[in-house]
Amino acid sequence: MIETPKNLTRNILLGMFLGFLVGSLFFYLNIFPESLITFIKVYVFNLGSAIFVNLLKLLIVPLVFFSLVSGISSLTSMTSLGNISFKTIALYLSTTAVAVSLSLIVGSIFKPGAGYSSNIAPPEKLPEGQGIYETILDVFPSNIIEAMAQNQMLAVVFFSILFGLALNKTNHLTGNFSEAFEKLNTVFMQLVIMIISFAPIGVFCLIGKFVITDGLDIFQEAFKYVILLISVLIIHAFVTYSLILKIFTNLNIWTFFKKMKEVAIFAFSTSSSAATIPVTLKAVQDDLGVNKNVASFVIPVGATINMDGTAIMQGMATIFIAQMSGIDLTLIQYVQVVILAVVTSIGTAAVPSAGTITLVIILQQFGLPLEAIGIILAVDRILDMLRTSVNVTGDAAIACIVADSEDLLDKDIFNK
Ligand code: ASP
């Protein structure tokens, strides 16, 4: 097994704490010269976090490609691939539907937008949403190099699955060429570890950049929306995932959450499920005991299509904006929000703030004022961090369930 750096979780937490501390010192204490603040902001926090995020992004396409190809090409039977993909996708879609429904229920009981009048100016340029038609078409690339260059993950996932299948079918003609991909995958996992060793510094810069720019009172605007949204994210992460783990497996839930800590912190600091893929993949295989072939399929696909936290935000934001504009949604419209949020969360790119862009599709559908996105964006940074943690926790929970159901989860590793 590949070695991981020692005390990584502790050091990441330390980096996060120091980021908050140093960021707040510079933001709140007026004792530092402006030039020093600018220097720290630009050359320490901004540059440090940009380098770290670039390195993580650098891994995404090759890692997804090699891990999916090696996972699929080494599955011995195609029936097991069929079963695994069916279960994975069914679970991903249903947990997302539960997530939005939860958010709509809480939103309609506690009414985040009632009596709220906003004075936040709309953003100058509204983000453009992508339609469902384009989302579907994007799965089928006409040029794989272009799709990879543009990080179109659905297309990359689709191509990798096809390639893995072809490799699997031709192994007897190519002298087991698929083994070469397994070896390359191991090399990439090593590269991941090398980059992740810098995570404590990367997380320090990411958090510091956030706090030194906006301080800690981003929470004031749209307070009720923020609190309700955070509550639903927490309920979904701890109640829904515990329940499905209880129903489908007999794994210890606390062990699961304990072992997910590092992944969640990582997702929180990067706000990107895609950038977190390397960490999720590693934790799911080495700490939770999910078989490598299952993990290599379930995690990259999950990071791309499974976004429960994002769907929760979209549900709550829709209710918030509707209530703010004095519009009552009907029951049929609630059902439409559920369907749309499931579909758009599939099409949402796993990068920071992407969920607010696809939110436009839902707002447009109901004729809700798009300018209200300004308020959502104003408070979105911290919420994006939290919902990304929920997104990746969902991917890992489902990886455990699918692996366990196929008898491909090593309980000794899980319980260690
Ligand atoms: N940042 C989220 C993710 O990468 C997507 C979003 O909701 O904006 O999972």
Short mmCIF file of C-alpha atoms and ligand atoms in Angstrom, two decimals:
data_model
loop_
_atom_site.label_atom_id
_atom_site.label_comp_id
_atom_site.label_asym_id
_atom_site.label_seq_id
_atom_site.Cartn_x
_atom_site.Cartn_y
_atom_site.Cartn_z
CA MET A 1 0.00 0.00 0.00
CA ILE A 2 1.13 3.55 -0.70
CA GLU A 3 2.33 5.42 2.42
CA THR A 4 0.47 8.52 3.58
CA PRO A 5 2.14 11.39 5.41
CA LYS A 6 1.83 11.16 9.20
CA ASN A 7 -0.60 13.31 11.23
CA LEU A 8 -2.15 14.71 8.07
CA THR A 9 -5.63 15.34 9.53
CA ARG A 10 -4.19 17.07 12.59
CA ASN A 11 -1.98 19.26 10.43
CA ILE A 12 -4.83 20.15 8.08
CA LEU A 13 -6.97 21.20 11.05
CA LEU A 14 -4.06 23.23 12.35
CA GLY A 15 -3.67 24.90 8.94
CA MET A 16 -7.36 25.72 8.92
CA PHE A 17 -7.24 27.22 12.41
CA LEU A 18 -4.15 29.28 11.61
CA GLY A 19 -5.82 30.50 8.41
CA PHE A 20 -8.79 31.77 10.42
CA LEU A 21 -6.47 33.33 12.99
CA VAL A 22 -4.07 35.09 10.65
CA GLY A 23 -6.87 36.15 8.27
CA SER A 24 -8.87 37.66 11.16
CA LEU A 25 -5.84 39.44 12.61
CA PHE A 26 -5.24 41.23 9.34
CA PHE A 27 -8.91 41.90 8.72
CA TYR A 28 -9.90 43.18 12.14
CA LEU A 29 -6.80 44.75 13.70
CA ASN A 30 -6.02 48.10 12.18
CA ILE A 31 -2.39 48.08 13.14
CA PHE A 32 -0.77 46.72 10.00
CA PRO A 33 0.40 48.93 7.12
CA GLU A 34 -1.75 48.59 4.01
CA SER A 35 1.25 47.40 1.99
CA LEU A 36 1.84 44.49 4.35
CA ILE A 37 -1.82 43.46 4.21
CA THR A 38 -1.78 43.55 0.42
CA PHE A 39 1.43 41.56 0.34
CA ILE A 40 0.06 38.84 2.65
CA LYS A 41 -3.19 38.76 0.76
CA VAL A 42 -1.69 38.52 -2.72
CA TYR A 43 1.62 36.72 -2.28
CA VAL A 44 0.78 34.44 0.62
CA PHE A 45 -2.92 33.66 0.61
CA ASN A 46 -3.97 34.20 -3.01
CA LEU A 47 -0.86 32.79 -4.62
CA GLY A 48 -0.55 29.91 -2.14
CA SER A 49 -4.15 28.84 -2.57
CA ALA A 50 -4.04 29.27 -6.36
CA ILE A 51 -0.96 27.03 -6.59
CA PHE A 52 -2.51 24.41 -4.36
CA VAL A 53 -5.82 24.38 -6.22
CA ASN A 54 -4.00 24.25 -9.57
CA LEU A 55 -2.06 21.21 -8.42
CA LEU A 56 -5.27 19.51 -7.33
CA LYS A 57 -6.98 20.35 -10.60
CA LEU A 58 -3.98 19.07 -12.48
CA LEU A 59 -4.79 15.62 -11.14
CA ILE A 60 -8.50 15.53 -11.90
CA VAL A 61 -8.67 14.50 -15.56
CA PRO A 62 -5.84 11.92 -15.55
CA LEU A 63 -6.94 10.53 -12.20
CA VAL A 64 -10.56 10.09 -13.24
CA PHE A 65 -9.45 8.59 -16.53
CA PHE A 66 -6.92 6.12 -15.12
CA SER A 67 -8.96 5.13 -12.10
CA LEU A 68 -12.14 4.53 -14.11
CA VAL A 69 -10.32 2.71 -16.90
CA SER A 70 -8.35 0.50 -14.52
CA GLY A 71 -11.42 -0.14 -12.35
CA ILE A 72 -13.63 -1.14 -15.24
CA SER A 73 -11.09 -3.03 -17.28
CA SER A 74 -10.21 -5.24 -14.33
CA LEU A 75 -13.74 -6.12 -13.31
CA THR A 76 -13.93 -9.79 -14.07
CA SER A 77 -17.54 -9.94 -15.06
CA MET A 78 -19.62 -7.45 -16.91
CA THR A 79 -22.68 -8.42 -14.87
CA SER A 80 -20.98 -7.05 -11.77
CA LEU A 81 -20.29 -3.78 -13.60
CA GLY A 82 -23.95 -3.66 -14.61
CA ASN A 83 -25.07 -4.26 -11.02
CA ILE A 84 -22.63 -1.79 -9.55
CA SER A 85 -23.52 0.98 -11.95
CA PHE A 86 -27.23 0.42 -11.58
CA LYS A 87 -27.09 0.52 -7.77
CA THR A 88 -24.73 3.48 -7.75
CA ILE A 89 -26.81 5.64 -10.03
CA ALA A 90 -30.12 4.67 -8.40
CA LEU A 91 -28.74 5.54 -4.96
CA TYR A 92 -27.19 8.78 -6.15
CA LEU A 93 -30.42 9.97 -7.71
CA SER A 94 -32.64 8.94 -4.82
CA THR A 95 -30.48 10.49 -2.10
CA THR A 96 -30.44 13.73 -4.09
CA ALA A 97 -34.23 13.66 -4.36
CA VAL A 98 -34.47 13.12 -0.59
CA ALA A 99 -32.03 16.00 -0.09
CA VAL A 100 -34.09 18.56 -2.07
CA SER A 101 -37.34 17.35 -0.54
CA LEU A 102 -35.92 17.80 2.95
CA SER A 103 -34.84 21.29 2.06
CA LEU A 104 -38.25 22.17 0.58
CA ILE A 105 -40.06 20.83 3.64
CA VAL A 106 -37.89 22.78 6.09
CA GLY A 107 -38.07 25.85 3.84
CA SER A 108 -41.83 25.84 3.62
CA ILE A 109 -42.23 25.38 7.37
CA PHE A 110 -39.76 28.07 8.47
CA LYS A 111 -40.18 30.47 5.53
CA PRO A 112 -36.70 31.98 5.08
CA GLY A 113 -37.79 34.71 2.66
CA ALA A 114 -41.00 35.95 4.22
CA GLY A 115 -40.83 39.61 5.22
CA TYR A 116 -37.32 40.00 3.92
CA SER A 117 -36.44 43.00 1.85
CA SER A 118 -33.08 43.02 0.22
CA ASN A 119 -30.77 45.95 -0.34
CA ILE A 120 -28.06 43.92 -1.96
CA ALA A 121 -27.33 45.15 -5.43
CA PRO A 122 -27.66 42.56 -8.17
CA PRO A 123 -24.35 41.34 -9.61
CA GLU A 124 -23.30 43.19 -12.73
CA LYS A 125 -23.27 40.16 -14.90
CA LEU A 126 -25.58 37.29 -14.21
CA PRO A 127 -24.09 33.83 -14.51
CA GLU A 128 -25.49 31.93 -17.42
CA GLY A 129 -27.18 28.63 -16.76
CA GLN A 130 -26.91 25.68 -19.07
CA GLY A 131 -30.08 24.02 -20.32
CA ILE A 132 -31.00 20.39 -19.82
CA TYR A 133 -30.56 19.76 -23.58
CA GLU A 134 -26.91 20.88 -23.46
CA THR A 135 -26.30 18.94 -20.25
CA ILE A 136 -27.40 15.72 -21.93
CA LEU A 137 -25.47 16.42 -25.11
CA ASP A 138 -22.31 17.19 -23.12
CA VAL A 139 -22.13 13.59 -21.97
CA PHE A 140 -21.30 12.54 -25.53
CA PRO A 141 -18.14 14.38 -26.60
CA SER A 142 -17.27 14.79 -30.25
CA ASN A 143 -13.65 15.36 -29.35
CA ILE A 144 -12.22 13.75 -26.23
CA ILE A 145 -9.11 15.93 -26.14
CA GLU A 146 -11.27 19.03 -26.18
CA ALA A 147 -13.53 17.60 -23.48
CA MET A 148 -10.51 16.83 -21.30
CA ALA A 149 -8.98 20.25 -21.91
CA GLN A 150 -12.22 21.91 -20.87
CA ASN A 151 -12.71 19.68 -17.82
CA GLN A 152 -16.07 18.42 -19.07
CA MET A 153 -16.25 15.66 -16.52
CA LEU A 154 -19.41 13.91 -17.69
CA ALA A 155 -17.81 13.48 -21.09
CA VAL A 156 -14.54 12.27 -19.59
CA VAL A 157 -16.41 9.77 -17.39
CA PHE A 158 -18.36 8.50 -20.40
CA PHE A 159 -15.26 8.07 -22.55
CA SER A 160 -13.31 6.40 -19.73
CA ILE A 161 -16.09 3.86 -19.20
CA LEU A 162 -16.19 3.04 -22.92
CA PHE A 163 -12.41 2.78 -23.08
CA GLY A 164 -12.32 0.55 -19.97
CA LEU A 165 -14.93 -1.75 -21.49
CA ALA A 166 -13.02 -2.04 -24.76
CA LEU A 167 -9.80 -2.75 -22.87
CA ASN A 168 -11.54 -5.43 -20.85
CA LYS A 169 -12.94 -7.10 -23.95
CA THR A 170 -9.61 -7.13 -25.77
CA ASN A 171 -7.35 -8.31 -22.93
CA HIS A 172 -6.94 -11.75 -24.54
CA LEU A 173 -5.72 -10.11 -27.75
CA THR A 174 -3.45 -7.49 -26.19
CA GLY A 175 -1.56 -9.64 -23.67
CA ASN A 176 -3.49 -8.19 -20.69
CA PHE A 177 -2.80 -4.61 -21.64
CA SER A 178 -5.23 -3.46 -18.94
CA GLU A 179 -2.52 -4.22 -16.37
CA ALA A 180 -0.57 -1.27 -17.72
CA PHE A 181 -3.45 0.99 -16.76
CA GLU A 182 -3.55 -0.44 -13.27
CA LYS A 183 0.13 0.36 -12.88
CA LEU A 184 -0.37 3.88 -14.18
CA ASN A 185 -3.19 4.28 -11.72
CA THR A 186 -0.87 3.34 -8.86
CA VAL A 187 1.63 5.92 -10.05
CA PHE A 188 -1.10 8.55 -10.06
CA MET A 189 -2.19 7.66 -6.55
CA GLN A 190 1.40 8.24 -5.46
CA LEU A 191 1.33 11.62 -7.15
CA VAL A 192 -1.85 12.41 -5.28
CA ILE A 193 -0.16 11.65 -1.97
CA MET A 194 2.75 13.86 -2.90
CA ILE A 195 0.46 16.79 -3.59
CA ILE A 196 -1.75 16.12 -0.60
CA SER A 197 1.22 16.34 1.72
CA PHE A 198 1.05 20.07 1.09
CA ALA A 199 -2.59 20.23 2.14
CA PRO A 200 -1.98 21.84 5.55
CA ILE A 201 -0.29 24.81 3.84
CA GLY A 202 -2.87 24.86 1.05
CA VAL A 203 -5.75 24.87 3.51
CA PHE A 204 -4.08 27.63 5.54
CA CYS A 205 -3.92 29.81 2.42
CA LEU A 206 -7.46 29.01 1.27
CA ILE A 207 -9.06 29.84 4.61
CA GLY A 208 -6.80 32.85 5.16
CA LYS A 209 -7.74 34.26 1.77
CA PHE A 210 -11.43 33.93 2.59
CA VAL A 211 -11.18 35.61 6.01
CA ILE A 212 -8.73 38.38 5.09
CA THR A 213 -11.05 39.47 2.25
CA ASP A 214 -14.50 39.25 3.82
CA GLY A 215 -13.96 38.88 7.55
CA LEU A 216 -16.28 36.65 9.47
CA ASP A 217 -19.54 38.56 9.26
CA ILE A 218 -20.65 37.34 5.88
CA PHE A 219 -23.39 35.65 7.89
CA GLN A 220 -25.33 38.81 8.53
CA GLU A 221 -27.07 39.02 5.18
CA ALA A 222 -29.90 36.63 4.61
CA PHE A 223 -29.38 35.24 8.08
CA LYS A 224 -32.42 32.97 8.15
CA TYR A 225 -31.64 31.45 4.76
CA VAL A 226 -28.10 30.70 5.87
CA ILE A 227 -29.15 29.13 9.18
CA LEU A 228 -31.90 27.00 7.63
CA LEU A 229 -29.64 25.86 4.83
CA ILE A 230 -26.87 24.88 7.25
CA SER A 231 -29.39 22.99 9.39
CA VAL A 232 -30.66 20.96 6.44
CA LEU A 233 -27.10 20.23 5.30
CA ILE A 234 -26.29 18.93 8.77
CA ILE A 235 -29.49 16.88 9.01
CA HIS A 236 -28.89 15.33 5.61
CA ALA A 237 -25.26 14.54 6.34
CA PHE A 238 -25.87 12.99 9.73
CA VAL A 239 -29.43 11.65 9.57
CA THR A 240 -30.01 10.62 5.96
CA TYR A 241 -26.58 9.07 5.46
CA SER A 242 -26.70 7.32 8.85
CA LEU A 243 -30.12 5.95 7.97
CA ILE A 244 -29.13 4.61 4.55
CA LEU A 245 -25.96 3.11 6.00
CA LYS A 246 -28.06 1.45 8.72
CA ILE A 247 -30.70 0.21 6.28
CA PHE A 248 -28.35 -1.17 3.62
CA THR A 249 -25.31 -2.26 5.66
CA ASN A 250 -24.42 -3.15 9.23
CA LEU A 251 -21.39 -0.91 9.28
CA ASN A 252 -20.63 1.26 12.29
CA ILE A 253 -21.82 4.76 11.49
CA TRP A 254 -19.42 6.56 13.84
CA THR A 255 -16.48 4.81 12.29
CA PHE A 256 -17.71 6.03 8.91
CA PHE A 257 -17.98 9.65 10.00
CA LYS A 258 -14.71 9.55 11.91
CA LYS A 259 -12.87 8.28 8.87
CA MET A 260 -14.52 10.87 6.63
CA LYS A 261 -13.25 13.80 8.68
CA GLU A 262 -10.22 14.52 6.55
CA VAL A 263 -12.19 14.26 3.31
CA ALA A 264 -14.85 16.63 4.63
CA ILE A 265 -12.27 19.18 5.74
CA PHE A 266 -10.62 18.93 2.37
CA ALA A 267 -13.88 19.50 0.52
CA PHE A 268 -14.65 22.37 2.88
CA SER A 269 -11.37 24.10 2.15
CA THR A 270 -11.37 23.60 -1.61
CA SER A 271 -15.14 23.97 -2.26
CA SER A 272 -14.72 21.47 -5.04
CA SER A 273 -15.78 17.83 -5.10
CA ALA A 274 -13.61 17.34 -8.18
CA ALA A 275 -10.51 18.68 -6.48
CA THR A 276 -11.34 16.39 -3.54
CA ILE A 277 -11.56 13.22 -5.71
CA PRO A 278 -7.99 12.15 -4.93
CA VAL A 279 -8.58 12.43 -1.18
CA THR A 280 -12.01 10.77 -1.29
CA LEU A 281 -10.70 7.94 -3.42
CA LYS A 282 -7.87 7.31 -1.04
CA ALA A 283 -9.97 7.45 2.11
CA VAL A 284 -12.66 5.20 0.66
CA GLN A 285 -10.11 2.57 -0.37
CA ASP A 286 -7.53 2.71 2.40
CA ASP A 287 -9.64 3.69 5.42
CA LEU A 288 -13.14 2.46 4.65
CA GLY A 289 -12.05 -0.73 2.92
CA VAL A 290 -14.00 -0.28 -0.31
CA ASN A 291 -12.59 -2.48 -3.07
CA LYS A 292 -10.41 -0.53 -5.47
CA ASN A 293 -12.47 -1.38 -8.55
CA VAL A 294 -15.71 -0.27 -6.93
CA ALA A 295 -14.16 2.94 -5.57
CA SER A 296 -12.60 3.78 -8.93
CA PHE A 297 -16.05 3.75 -10.47
CA VAL A 298 -18.31 5.08 -7.72
CA ILE A 299 -16.19 8.03 -6.54
CA PRO A 300 -15.37 9.82 -9.83
CA VAL A 301 -18.94 9.30 -11.03
CA GLY A 302 -20.26 10.55 -7.68
CA ALA A 303 -18.09 13.64 -7.70
CA THR A 304 -19.50 14.40 -11.12
CA ILE A 305 -23.20 13.65 -10.72
CA ASN A 306 -24.02 13.29 -7.03
CA MET A 307 -24.47 16.63 -5.31
CA ASP A 308 -26.89 16.42 -2.45
CA GLY A 309 -25.56 19.53 -0.74
CA THR A 310 -25.94 21.50 -3.95
CA ALA A 311 -29.50 20.26 -4.42
CA ILE A 312 -30.32 21.29 -0.85
CA MET A 313 -29.02 24.79 -1.54
CA GLN A 314 -31.02 25.00 -4.76
CA GLY A 315 -34.23 23.93 -3.03
CA MET A 316 -33.79 26.39 -0.17
CA ALA A 317 -32.71 29.23 -2.47
CA THR A 318 -35.76 28.69 -4.69
CA ILE A 319 -38.10 28.88 -1.69
CA PHE A 320 -36.22 31.86 -0.27
CA ILE A 321 -36.42 33.84 -3.51
CA ALA A 322 -40.02 32.86 -4.18
CA GLN A 323 -41.09 34.00 -0.71
CA MET A 324 -39.05 37.17 -0.95
CA SER A 325 -40.83 38.03 -4.17
CA GLY A 326 -44.20 37.17 -2.67
CA ILE A 327 -44.74 34.16 -4.92
CA ASP A 328 -46.38 31.03 -3.50
CA LEU A 329 -45.19 27.86 -5.15
CA THR A 330 -47.85 25.20 -5.73
CA LEU A 331 -47.46 21.56 -4.84
CA ILE A 332 -46.85 20.68 -8.50
CA GLN A 333 -44.13 23.32 -8.60
CA TYR A 334 -42.50 21.81 -5.53
CA VAL A 335 -42.38 18.47 -7.34
CA GLN A 336 -40.89 20.25 -10.35
CA VAL A 337 -38.21 21.81 -8.14
CA VAL A 338 -37.29 18.32 -6.90
CA ILE A 339 -36.94 16.95 -10.43
CA LEU A 340 -35.09 20.00 -11.71
CA ALA A 341 -32.71 20.07 -8.75
CA VAL A 342 -31.86 16.40 -9.27
CA VAL A 343 -31.18 16.98 -12.96
CA THR A 344 -29.27 20.24 -12.55
CA SER A 345 -27.12 18.87 -9.74
CA ILE A 346 -26.01 16.18 -12.20
CA GLY A 347 -25.05 18.89 -14.66
CA THR A 348 -23.36 21.06 -12.02
CA ALA A 349 -19.61 21.13 -12.38
CA ALA A 350 -17.82 20.00 -9.23
CA VAL A 351 -16.04 23.31 -8.77
CA PRO A 352 -16.56 26.29 -6.41
CA SER A 353 -19.89 28.12 -6.76
CA ALA A 354 -21.04 26.05 -9.72
CA GLY A 355 -24.30 25.32 -7.93
CA THR A 356 -25.31 28.97 -7.99
CA ILE A 357 -24.91 28.97 -11.76
CA THR A 358 -27.22 26.02 -12.32
CA LEU A 359 -29.65 27.60 -9.85
CA VAL A 360 -30.45 30.02 -12.66
CA ILE A 361 -32.12 27.19 -14.61
CA ILE A 362 -34.52 26.56 -11.76
CA LEU A 363 -35.29 30.22 -11.13
CA GLN A 364 -35.93 30.78 -14.82
CA GLN A 365 -38.29 27.85 -14.94
CA PHE A 366 -40.57 29.48 -12.37
CA GLY A 367 -40.15 33.04 -13.56
CA LEU A 368 -38.41 34.02 -10.33
CA PRO A 369 -36.30 37.21 -10.36
CA LEU A 370 -32.76 36.34 -11.40
CA GLU A 371 -31.34 39.44 -9.68
CA ALA A 372 -32.01 37.71 -6.37
CA ILE A 373 -28.99 35.56 -7.19
CA GLY A 374 -27.03 38.57 -5.91
CA ILE A 375 -28.13 37.83 -2.35
CA ILE A 376 -27.43 34.13 -2.74
CA LEU A 377 -23.95 34.87 -4.07
CA ALA A 378 -23.20 37.31 -1.25
CA VAL A 379 -23.49 34.57 1.34
CA ASP A 380 -22.46 31.68 -0.85
CA ARG A 381 -18.80 31.21 0.00
CA ILE A 382 -19.13 29.55 3.35
CA LEU A 383 -22.26 27.69 2.22
CA ASP A 384 -20.40 26.36 -0.82
CA MET A 385 -17.73 25.01 1.50
CA LEU A 386 -20.28 23.24 3.65
CA ARG A 387 -22.34 21.79 0.82
CA THR A 388 -19.24 20.46 -0.90
CA SER A 389 -18.43 18.54 2.30
CA VAL A 390 -21.93 17.07 2.17
CA ASN A 391 -21.52 16.22 -1.53
CA VAL A 392 -18.37 14.17 -0.94
CA THR A 393 -19.71 12.49 2.21
CA GLY A 394 -22.64 11.28 0.11
CA ASP A 395 -20.29 9.83 -2.50
CA ALA A 396 -18.37 7.91 0.16
CA ALA A 397 -21.50 6.64 1.94
CA ILE A 398 -22.82 5.24 -1.32
CA ALA A 399 -19.44 3.75 -2.20
CA CYS A 400 -19.60 1.82 1.12
CA ILE A 401 -23.17 0.67 0.50
CA VAL A 402 -22.51 -0.49 -3.06
CA ALA A 403 -19.26 -2.25 -2.10
CA ASP A 404 -20.88 -3.92 0.91
CA SER A 405 -23.80 -5.16 -1.17
CA GLU A 406 -21.38 -6.82 -3.61
CA ASP A 407 -19.28 -8.24 -0.77
CA LEU A 408 -16.46 -6.01 -1.90
CA LEU A 409 -15.90 -4.11 1.35
CA ASP A 410 -13.08 -5.20 3.62
CA LYS A 411 -14.58 -4.99 7.13
CA ASP A 412 -11.16 -5.38 8.77
CA ILE A 413 -9.94 -2.21 7.12
CA PHE A 414 -13.23 -0.42 7.87
CA ASN A 415 -13.12 -1.27 11.56
CA LYS A 416 -9.41 -0.69 12.03
N1 ASP B 1 -18.79 23.39 -5.02
C1 ASP B 1 -19.67 22.29 -5.21
C2 ASP B 1 -18.89 21.02 -5.45
O1 ASP B 1 -17.85 21.03 -6.02
C3 ASP B 1 -20.62 22.51 -6.34
C4 ASP B 1 -21.56 23.61 -5.95
O2 ASP B 1 -22.57 23.33 -5.31
O3 ASP B 1 -21.28 24.76 -6.24
O4 ASP B 1 -19.32 19.96 -5.06
#
